[in-house]
Coordinates of C-alpha atoms and ligand atoms in Angstrom, one line a residue:
M3 CA 11.9 15.9 -10.1
L4 CA 11.7 13.3 -7.3
A5 CA 14.9 12.3 -5.8
G6 CA 15.8 8.1 -5.2
S7 CA 18.1 5.9 -3.5
A8 CA 20.1 4.0 -5.1
S9 CA 18.3 0.9 -4.2
G10 CA 15.1 2.9 -5.2
I11 CA 12.7 5.7 -5.1
S12 CA 9.4 5.8 -3.7
I13 CA 6.2 7.9 -6.2
P14 CA 4.2 9.5 -4.1
E15 CA 0.4 8.6 -4.2
L16 CA -1.1 10.1 -7.0
N17 CA -4.5 10.2 -8.2
R18 CA -5.1 7.5 -10.3
M19 CA -7.5 8.4 -12.9
R20 CA -7.0 11.6 -14.8
T21 CA -10.1 12.6 -16.4
H22 CA -11.2 9.7 -18.4
P23 CA -10.2 6.1 -17.4
G24 CA -8.8 5.6 -21.3
R25 CA -6.4 8.3 -20.6
L26 CA -3.4 8.3 -19.5
Q27 CA -1.4 9.7 -16.0
G28 CA 0.2 12.9 -18.3
L29 CA 3.5 11.9 -16.7
R30 CA 6.8 10.5 -17.7
L31 CA 8.8 8.7 -15.5
I32 CA 12.5 8.9 -16.4
H33 CA 15.0 7.8 -13.8
T34 CA 18.7 6.2 -13.2
H35 CA 19.7 2.5 -12.7
F36 CA 23.5 2.2 -11.6
K37 CA 24.8 -1.1 -12.3
D38 CA 21.6 -2.9 -14.5
G39 CA 20.7 -0.4 -16.7
R40 CA 17.2 -2.7 -17.0
L41 CA 13.4 -2.1 -16.0
T42 CA 12.8 -3.5 -13.1
F43 CA 9.3 -5.4 -12.3
E44 CA 8.7 -2.7 -9.9
D45 CA 9.4 -0.3 -12.6
L46 CA 6.8 -1.8 -14.9
T47 CA 4.6 -2.5 -11.9
D48 CA 4.8 1.3 -11.1
L49 CA 4.3 1.9 -14.9
A50 CA 0.9 0.3 -14.9
K51 CA -0.4 0.9 -11.6
L52 CA 0.1 5.2 -11.8
R53 CA -0.9 5.0 -15.7
L54 CA 1.9 6.5 -16.6
D55 CA 2.7 7.9 -19.8
M56 CA 6.3 6.1 -20.2
V57 CA 8.9 4.8 -18.4
Y58 CA 12.5 5.1 -18.7
A59 CA 15.7 3.9 -16.7
I60 CA 18.8 5.2 -17.5
E61 CA 22.0 3.5 -17.6
V62 CA 25.0 5.2 -15.9
L63 CA 28.3 4.4 -16.8
E64 CA 31.2 4.2 -14.3
D65 CA 32.2 7.2 -15.2
G66 CA 29.2 9.2 -14.9
S67 CA 28.1 9.2 -18.5
P68 CA 24.7 7.8 -19.4
G69 CA 24.7 4.4 -21.2
L70 CA 21.7 2.8 -22.4
A71 CA 18.4 3.8 -22.1
Y72 CA 15.5 1.4 -21.4
G73 CA 12.4 2.3 -22.0
A74 CA 8.2 0.7 -21.9
H75 CA 5.2 1.6 -22.4
L76 CA 1.5 0.0 -21.5
L77 CA -0.1 -1.6 -24.1
P78 CA -3.6 -0.9 -25.3
A79 CA -5.3 -4.0 -24.0
E80 CA -3.8 -6.8 -22.5
E81 CA -2.4 -9.4 -24.9
G82 CA -1.1 -12.8 -24.0
G83 CA -1.3 -11.6 -20.3
T84 CA 1.5 -8.5 -20.5
L85 CA -0.1 -5.3 -19.9
W86 CA 3.2 -3.9 -21.6
K87 CA 5.6 -3.5 -23.7
V88 CA 9.7 -3.0 -23.3
L89 CA 11.5 -1.3 -25.9
D90 CA 15.1 -2.5 -27.2
P91 CA 17.1 -0.2 -24.9
V92 CA 19.3 2.2 -27.2
P93 CA 22.0 5.0 -26.1
T94 CA 20.7 7.6 -24.4
Y95 CA 22.0 9.9 -27.2
R96 CA 19.3 8.2 -29.6
I97 CA 16.3 8.2 -28.0
D98 CA 13.7 9.8 -31.3
I99 CA 10.7 9.0 -29.8
P100 CA 8.2 11.7 -31.1
F101 CA 6.3 11.5 -27.6
D102 CA 3.5 13.9 -27.7
A103 CA 2.5 12.3 -30.7
F104 CA 3.6 8.9 -30.0
I105 CA 1.3 9.2 -26.1
E106 CA -1.5 10.9 -27.9
A107 CA -1.5 7.6 -30.3
L108 CA -1.5 5.1 -27.1
E109 CA -3.9 7.4 -25.6
G110 CA -6.4 7.1 -28.6
E111 CA -6.0 3.5 -28.8
I112 CA -6.6 2.6 -25.0
T113 CA -9.7 4.8 -25.4
K114 CA -11.1 2.9 -28.0
R115 CA -10.8 -0.4 -26.5
Q116 CA -12.0 0.7 -23.2
T117 CA -15.1 2.6 -24.6
L118 CA -15.7 -0.9 -25.8
L119 CA -14.8 -2.7 -22.3
V120 CA -16.7 -0.8 -19.9
P121 CA -20.1 -0.6 -20.6
G122 CA -21.4 1.1 -17.1
A123 CA -18.8 3.8 -16.4
H124 CA -19.3 4.2 -13.1
A125 CA -20.0 0.7 -12.1
D126 CA -17.4 -0.9 -9.7
R127 CA -15.3 -3.3 -11.6
A128 CA -14.8 -6.9 -10.3
I129 CA -13.1 -9.8 -10.5
L130 CA -14.8 -12.4 -8.1
V131 CA -13.1 -15.1 -6.9
V132 CA -14.4 -18.4 -6.4
V133 CA -12.3 -21.4 -4.4
S134 CA -13.5 -24.9 -4.4
S135 CA -12.3 -27.7 -3.4
S136 CA -14.6 -30.0 -6.5
G137 CA -14.5 -28.9 -10.2
G138 CA -17.6 -30.4 -12.0
D139 CA -21.5 -29.6 -12.2
M140 CA -21.4 -28.3 -8.8
L141 CA -19.1 -25.5 -9.4
K142 CA -20.5 -24.6 -12.3
D143 CA -23.6 -23.6 -10.6
V144 CA -21.8 -21.8 -7.9
I145 CA -19.7 -20.0 -10.6
D146 CA -22.6 -18.9 -12.1
E147 CA -24.9 -18.2 -9.7
F148 CA -21.9 -15.9 -8.2
Q149 CA -21.9 -13.9 -11.2
S150 CA -25.9 -13.4 -11.1
L151 CA -25.4 -12.1 -7.8
A152 CA -22.3 -9.4 -9.1
K153 CA -24.7 -8.8 -11.5
A154 CA -26.9 -7.9 -8.9
A155 CA -25.0 -5.4 -7.2
E156 CA -24.6 -4.1 -10.3
V157 CA -21.4 -4.4 -10.2
T158 CA -19.3 -5.2 -13.7
V159 CA -17.9 -8.5 -13.4
V160 CA -14.1 -8.0 -15.8
D161 CA -12.8 -11.4 -14.7
T162 CA -13.5 -14.9 -12.9
V163 CA -10.7 -16.6 -11.0
V164 CA -11.8 -20.2 -10.1
Q165 CA -9.2 -22.0 -7.3
K166 CA -9.6 -25.3 -6.4
R167 CA -7.9 -26.6 -4.0
P168 CA -8.6 -28.9 -0.8
K169 CA -8.1 -26.6 1.7
P170 CA -8.3 -22.8 1.9
D171 CA -5.2 -21.2 3.0
P172 CA -5.8 -19.6 6.2
R173 CA -4.4 -15.8 5.9
Y174 CA -5.2 -15.6 2.1
V175 CA -7.3 -18.0 1.4
I176 CA -6.6 -18.9 -2.2
G177 CA -2.6 -18.6 -1.4
K178 CA -0.1 -15.2 -1.5
G179 CA 1.3 -16.1 -5.2
K180 CA -2.3 -16.3 -6.5
V181 CA -3.3 -12.9 -4.9
A182 CA -0.2 -11.2 -6.4
D183 CA -1.4 -12.7 -9.7
I184 CA -4.6 -10.8 -9.2
Y185 CA -3.1 -7.8 -8.5
L186 CA -1.9 -7.7 -12.0
R187 CA -4.5 -8.9 -13.9
A188 CA -6.3 -6.3 -12.3
L189 CA -4.0 -3.6 -13.6
A190 CA -4.8 -5.4 -16.9
K191 CA -8.5 -4.9 -16.6
D192 CA -8.5 -1.7 -14.5
A193 CA -10.3 -3.9 -11.8
N194 CA -11.2 -2.1 -8.2
L195 CA -13.1 -4.7 -6.3
L196 CA -12.0 -8.6 -5.5
V197 CA -15.4 -10.1 -3.9
F198 CA -15.0 -14.0 -2.8
D199 CA -17.5 -16.4 -2.5
H200 CA -16.1 -17.2 0.6
E201 CA -16.0 -16.3 3.7
L202 CA -13.7 -13.6 4.8
T203 CA -12.5 -12.7 8.5
P204 CA -11.9 -9.3 8.8
S205 CA -7.8 -10.4 9.1
Q206 CA -7.9 -12.2 6.2
A207 CA -9.9 -8.8 3.7
R208 CA -7.4 -7.4 5.4
S209 CA -3.9 -9.3 4.3
I210 CA -5.4 -9.6 1.2
A211 CA -6.5 -6.0 0.4
E212 CA -2.7 -5.4 1.5
I213 CA -1.6 -7.4 -1.4
A214 CA -4.2 -6.8 -3.7
D215 CA -4.2 -3.0 -3.9
M216 CA -8.3 -2.9 -3.8
R217 CA -11.4 -3.3 -2.0
V218 CA -12.0 -6.8 -1.1
I219 CA -15.8 -8.1 0.2
D220 CA -16.7 -11.3 0.2
R221 CA -20.2 -12.8 -0.7
T222 CA -22.2 -11.9 2.5
Q223 CA -21.1 -8.4 1.8
L224 CA -22.5 -8.5 -1.9
I225 CA -25.6 -9.8 -1.3
L226 CA -26.4 -7.6 1.6
D227 CA -25.3 -4.7 -1.4
I228 CA -28.3 -6.3 -3.0
F229 CA -30.4 -6.4 0.1
A230 CA -29.5 -2.6 0.6
R231 CA -30.7 -1.4 -3.2
R232 CA -34.0 -3.7 -3.3
A233 CA -35.3 -2.4 0.3
R234 CA -38.2 -0.6 0.3
T235 CA -40.3 -0.6 2.8
R236 CA -39.3 0.7 6.7
E237 CA -39.0 -2.5 8.0
G238 CA -36.7 -3.8 5.4
K239 CA -34.3 -1.6 5.4
I240 CA -34.0 -1.3 9.3
Q241 CA -33.3 -5.4 8.7
V242 CA -30.5 -4.7 6.3
E243 CA -29.4 -2.0 7.9
L244 CA -28.7 -4.0 11.0
A245 CA -27.2 -6.4 9.4
Q246 CA -24.4 -4.6 7.6
L247 CA -24.0 -2.9 10.9
R248 CA -23.7 -6.6 12.8
Y249 CA -21.1 -7.5 9.8
N250 CA -19.3 -4.3 9.6
M251 CA -19.0 -4.4 13.7
S252 CA -15.8 -6.7 13.7
R253 CA -14.2 -4.8 11.0
L254 CA -14.1 -1.8 12.7
V255 CA -11.5 -2.8 15.4
G256 CA -8.5 -1.1 15.4
K257 CA -7.0 1.1 13.3
N258 CA -5.9 -0.5 10.9
P259 CA -4.5 1.7 7.3
S260 CA -6.3 -0.7 5.0
L261 CA -9.7 -0.6 6.6
S262 CA -10.6 2.3 4.5
R263 CA -10.1 -0.5 1.5
L264 CA -12.6 -2.6 3.0
A265 CA -15.4 0.4 3.5
G266 CA -16.9 2.6 1.3
G267 CA -19.1 1.6 -2.0
I268 CA -20.2 -1.9 -2.5
G269 CA -20.5 -3.9 0.6
T270 CA -21.2 -0.8 2.2
R271 CA -24.0 0.9 0.6
G272 CA -26.9 1.3 3.3
P273 CA -30.0 2.7 2.6
G274 CA -30.3 6.2 4.0
E275 CA -27.3 8.1 4.9
T276 CA -25.4 5.4 7.1
K277 CA -21.9 5.4 7.0
L278 CA -20.3 1.9 8.0
E279 CA -17.4 3.7 8.9
V280 CA -18.8 5.5 12.5
D281 CA -16.6 4.0 15.3
R282 CA -18.1 1.4 17.0
R283 CA -19.5 3.1 19.7
R284 CA -22.2 4.9 17.2
A285 CA -22.5 2.0 15.0
K286 CA -23.5 0.3 18.8
E287 CA -25.8 3.6 19.3
R288 CA -27.3 2.8 16.2
M289 CA -27.9 -0.9 16.0
E290 CA -30.1 -0.3 19.8
R291 CA -32.4 2.2 18.2
L292 CA -32.7 0.4 14.9
E293 CA -33.5 -2.6 17.4
R294 CA -36.0 -0.5 19.3
E295 CA -37.5 0.2 16.6
N296 CA -37.9 -3.1 14.6
S297 CA -39.3 -4.8 17.8
R298 CA -42.3 -2.2 17.7
I299 CA -42.6 -3.1 14.1
S300 CA -42.4 -6.2 15.0
L301 CA -45.2 -6.1 17.5
K302 CA -47.7 -4.2 14.9
R303 CA -47.0 -7.4 12.5
R304 CA -47.9 -9.7 15.6
I305 CA -51.2 -7.8 16.4
T306 CA -52.2 -7.7 12.2
R307 CA -51.3 -11.9 12.4
A308 CA -53.5 -12.3 15.3
R309 CA -56.3 -10.3 14.0
R310 CA -56.0 -12.2 10.8
E311 CA -55.9 -15.4 12.3
R312 CA -59.1 -14.4 14.3
Q313 CA -60.6 -13.1 10.6
G314 CA -59.7 -17.0 9.8
L315 CA -58.5 -16.6 7.1
P316 CA -56.2 -19.5 6.0
V317 CA -52.4 -18.4 4.8
I318 CA -50.7 -19.3 1.8
S319 CA -46.9 -18.6 1.5
I320 CA -45.5 -18.6 -1.5
I321 CA -41.5 -19.5 -1.5
G322 CA -38.6 -21.3 -3.3
Y323 CA -35.1 -20.5 -4.3
T324 CA -34.2 -16.9 -5.5
N325 CA -35.7 -15.6 -9.3
T326 CA -37.8 -18.1 -9.9
G327 CA -41.2 -16.4 -10.2
K328 CA -42.8 -16.3 -7.1
S329 CA -43.8 -12.1 -7.0
T330 CA -44.8 -12.9 -10.4
L331 CA -47.2 -15.9 -9.7
L332 CA -48.8 -14.0 -7.1
N333 CA -49.4 -11.5 -9.2
A334 CA -51.2 -14.0 -11.7
L335 CA -53.3 -15.0 -9.5
T336 CA -54.7 -11.8 -7.6
R337 CA -53.8 -9.8 -10.6
S338 CA -51.3 -7.6 -9.3
S339 CA -48.6 -5.9 -9.6
V340 CA -46.0 -6.7 -7.1
L341 CA -42.5 -5.8 -8.5
T342 CA -41.3 -8.9 -10.8
A343 CA -37.5 -9.0 -12.5
D344 CA -34.7 -10.9 -13.7
M345 CA -32.3 -10.9 -11.3
P346 CA -32.1 -12.4 -7.6
F347 CA -33.8 -10.9 -4.7
A348 CA -36.3 -8.9 -6.5
T349 CA -38.4 -8.8 -3.6
L350 CA -37.4 -8.2 -0.6
D351 CA -40.3 -7.3 1.3
P352 CA -42.9 -9.2 1.4
S353 CA -46.3 -8.7 0.2
S354 CA -50.0 -9.9 1.0
K355 CA -53.3 -10.3 -0.6
R356 CA -55.9 -12.1 -0.4
L357 CA -57.2 -14.8 -2.8
R358 CA -60.9 -15.9 -4.1
F359 CA -61.2 -19.3 -5.4
P360 CA -63.6 -20.6 -7.5
K361 CA -66.0 -22.3 -4.6
D362 CA -65.6 -18.9 -1.9
I363 CA -62.8 -19.1 -0.1
E364 CA -61.1 -16.2 0.6
V365 CA -57.7 -16.9 1.4
I366 CA -54.6 -14.9 2.1
I367 CA -51.9 -15.7 -0.1
T368 CA -48.4 -13.7 0.5
D369 CA -44.9 -13.7 -1.2
T370 CA -41.7 -14.1 0.7
V371 CA -37.7 -12.9 -0.1
G372 CA -36.2 -15.7 -2.2
F373 CA -33.8 -18.5 -0.7
I374 CA -30.3 -18.6 -2.0
R375 CA -28.0 -21.8 -0.7
D376 CA -26.2 -21.0 2.1
L377 CA -27.1 -17.8 3.0
P378 CA -24.9 -16.1 5.3
K379 CA -25.8 -16.2 8.6
D380 CA -26.0 -12.8 9.7
L381 CA -28.4 -12.4 6.9
R382 CA -30.4 -15.3 7.6
A383 CA -31.2 -13.5 11.3
A384 CA -32.4 -10.2 10.1
F385 CA -34.7 -12.3 7.8
M386 CA -36.2 -14.5 10.6
A387 CA -38.5 -11.8 11.1
T388 CA -39.6 -12.1 7.6
L389 CA -40.1 -15.5 7.2
E390 CA -41.2 -16.2 10.9
E391 CA -44.8 -15.3 9.4
L392 CA -44.2 -18.7 7.3
E393 CA -45.4 -20.5 10.8
D394 CA -48.7 -19.3 10.2
A395 CA -49.0 -20.5 6.9
H396 CA -51.6 -23.2 6.1
L397 CA -49.7 -24.4 2.9
L398 CA -46.7 -23.8 1.3
L399 CA -46.2 -23.3 -2.3
E400 CA -42.7 -24.0 -3.4
V401 CA -41.8 -22.4 -6.3
I402 CA -39.4 -24.1 -9.2
D403 CA -38.0 -22.8 -12.5
L404 CA -38.0 -25.4 -14.4
T405 CA -35.6 -23.5 -16.6
D406 CA -33.1 -23.7 -14.2
P407 CA -29.7 -26.2 -15.2
H408 CA -29.6 -27.3 -11.9
I409 CA -32.9 -27.9 -10.6
D410 CA -31.8 -30.9 -8.8
Y411 CA -29.0 -28.7 -6.7
R412 CA -32.0 -25.7 -6.2
I413 CA -34.5 -28.4 -5.1
Q414 CA -32.0 -29.6 -2.0
A415 CA -31.0 -26.5 -0.6
V416 CA -34.7 -25.3 -0.1
E417 CA -35.1 -28.0 1.2
E418 CA -32.1 -27.5 4.0
I419 CA -33.5 -23.9 4.2
L420 CA -36.6 -25.0 5.4
K421 CA -34.9 -28.0 7.7
G422 CA -33.4 -24.7 9.1
L423 CA -36.7 -22.5 9.9
N424 CA -38.1 -26.1 11.0
L425 CA -40.9 -26.0 8.3
Q426 CA -39.9 -29.3 6.8
D427 CA -43.6 -30.8 7.6
K428 CA -45.6 -27.7 6.4
P429 CA -47.9 -29.2 3.7
R430 CA -46.4 -27.6 0.6
L431 CA -47.6 -28.0 -2.4
K432 CA -44.4 -28.1 -5.6
V433 CA -45.2 -25.4 -8.7
F434 CA -42.6 -26.2 -11.4
N435 CA -42.8 -22.7 -13.1
K436 CA -41.6 -21.3 -16.4
A437 CA -43.4 -24.4 -18.3
D438 CA -43.0 -22.2 -21.4
R439 CA -39.6 -22.2 -21.7
V440 CA -39.2 -26.3 -21.3
H441 CA -40.3 -29.1 -22.9
R442 CA -43.4 -30.4 -22.0
S443 CA -42.0 -34.4 -21.5
T444 CA -39.0 -32.7 -18.9
A445 CA -42.1 -30.4 -17.1
R446 CA -43.9 -33.8 -17.3
S447 CA -41.1 -36.0 -15.5
W448 CA -40.0 -32.9 -12.6
A449 CA -43.9 -33.1 -11.3
E450 CA -44.5 -36.7 -11.2
R451 CA -41.4 -37.1 -9.6
H452 CA -42.8 -34.5 -6.9
D453 CA -46.3 -35.1 -7.4
G454 CA -46.3 -31.2 -8.4
V455 CA -48.1 -29.5 -10.8
I456 CA -46.7 -27.8 -13.7
I457 CA -47.4 -23.9 -14.6
S458 CA -46.3 -20.9 -16.7
A459 CA -47.0 -17.9 -14.1
L460 CA -46.6 -15.1 -17.0
D461 CA -49.9 -17.2 -18.7
R462 CA -53.1 -17.1 -16.4
A463 CA -54.5 -19.7 -18.6
T464 CA -52.1 -22.3 -17.2
L465 CA -52.9 -21.6 -13.4
R466 CA -55.9 -23.5 -13.7
A467 CA -54.8 -27.4 -11.7
L468 CA -52.7 -25.3 -9.6
I469 CA -55.9 -23.3 -8.4
E470 CA -57.5 -26.7 -8.1
R471 CA -55.2 -28.5 -6.3
M472 CA -55.2 -25.2 -4.0
Q473 CA -59.1 -25.0 -3.4
G474 CA -58.7 -28.8 -2.8
Y475 CA -56.5 -29.0 -0.2
F476 CA -58.8 -26.0 1.7
L477 CA -62.1 -27.6 0.9
K478 CA -60.7 -31.1 2.9
V479 CA -59.6 -29.3 5.5
Ligands
GTP523 N1 -40.9 -17.5 -19.7 C1 -40.8 -17.3 -18.2 N2 -40.7 -16.1 -17.2 C2 -41.5 -16.2 -16.1 C3 -41.9 -16.8 -16.0 N3 -42.3 -16.7 -14.2 C4 -41.3 -15.5 -14.2 N4 -40.5 -15.8 -15.2 C5 -39.6 -14.5 -15.5 O1 -38.5 -15.0 -14.2 C6 -38.3 -13.6 -13.5 C7 -38.0 -13.5 -12.4 O2 -39.6 -13.4 -11.7 P1 -39.5 -13.2 -10.5 O3 -41.3 -13.2 -10.4 O4 -39.2 -11.6 -10.1 O5 -39.2 -14.0 -9.0 P2 -39.2 -13.7 -8.1 O6 -39.4 -15.6 -7.5 O7 -40.3 -13.4 -7.3 O8 -37.3 -13.6 -7.6 P3 -37.0 -12.8 -6.3 O9 -38.2 -11.8 -5.9 O10 -35.8 -12.7 -6.9 O11 -36.4 -14.4 -5.3 C8 -38.8 -12.7 -14.2 O12 -37.9 -12.2 -15.7 C9 -40.3 -12.7 -14.6 O13 -40.4 -12.4 -15.8 C10 -42.6 -18.0 -16.8 O14 -43.4 -18.9 -16.2 N5 -42.0 -18.3 -17.7
MG524 MG1 -40.0 -11.7 -6.1

């Protein structure tokens, strides 16, 4: 029993999910309205947000006696954009709903729909937000890639919101009304995470979280999360944690109550035990320690590189956009078993193998972390060390995925990244991969245009032309 004022009632925080996502809260909200008996929008959002069994407003007449009763309940699934059903008002003494049976049936219906909806019950359920000034092909590419990043972070995508606007809103990026709209969608789809394909300033993230009432992260945090999942070596883990700390530092300033919505769970998952809610000072100490360890490791790396150079073994580095088949190619060439997977950033830690050509030339061949367009700057810094090795390479093998519908954007993106690394003038051979999945003439036209070779990394028999070209390069030198 709670008492409110004429203008409203404040409901204490309830534990949102009782036992199962399909269940209702087990609470009915019955309250009085003095003037107009009808349920207000707040009544209805409370119904949805708190997953109440039902909400009723009872009109109080001038003489204090009960008038009409206005009720509503949730729908098992969103219907034409509405989450709830508002019942016809009846005089209070004529409410004749058999509540227990009714609510049990409703919960049954909700559970049935939800098991269809929820594949991984424990995964974060996210709404993706893409803000774009343009439409068309490029936008589709951005959306596809963003969705596959979310998948790689093991997030269940329940909705993708695209907003075209010439300029992002300074405070909310997509505009306040749209954020409110997303809040309702999140209630309908039971989402707990909002991911922006747009870099958010800490204050934008906070403003959005306040209205959307859920965790808000951006693409950088999403990629960091994937990296945290993938890092295997000590070095990789250090790099990821450093990047996370650097990124979250700015978000640890001040004591905003909504900060807790920005922390915890995805976007803050670190290798090891790190909690990113640690205060600035501790974060800083941790960073210093990691940086020291990092420089020790990178010294070791430099020694290895120097030794390799003394041995005079040429280095070939496999580079390219993420998920193009770089690791598969390394495995095929060297008969090894580096992890490959159909997802962005399967490889985080580079590996090097020896490769002997038929004419008895021996080389070192290395696999690297994949490229992605608009690599967030905090990540670029983190992976510079790994990518530094590319400077030593005598030849870059640029792997391109022929099955990619946006192959030209990819080639362009790789070109820009190489420029950023100052590697655009390194000898490079373009390798068009996954030829088994496209028409022969498509493959040929790409290869001709770029003077590349065609392969299918899954089939060693297709590698002969590539091996010839690589070997030819080192015979010449
Ligand atoms: N059909 C086909 N699939 C391939 C071929 N080469 C690689 N793949 C698949 O493409 C996916 C990505 O391969 P990886 O070798 O992990 O790609 P990567 O470039 O190392 O990716 P990241 O390390 O994530 O950047 C895997 O599912 C591979 O099995 C190919 O020639 N044909
Ligand atoms: Mg790989």
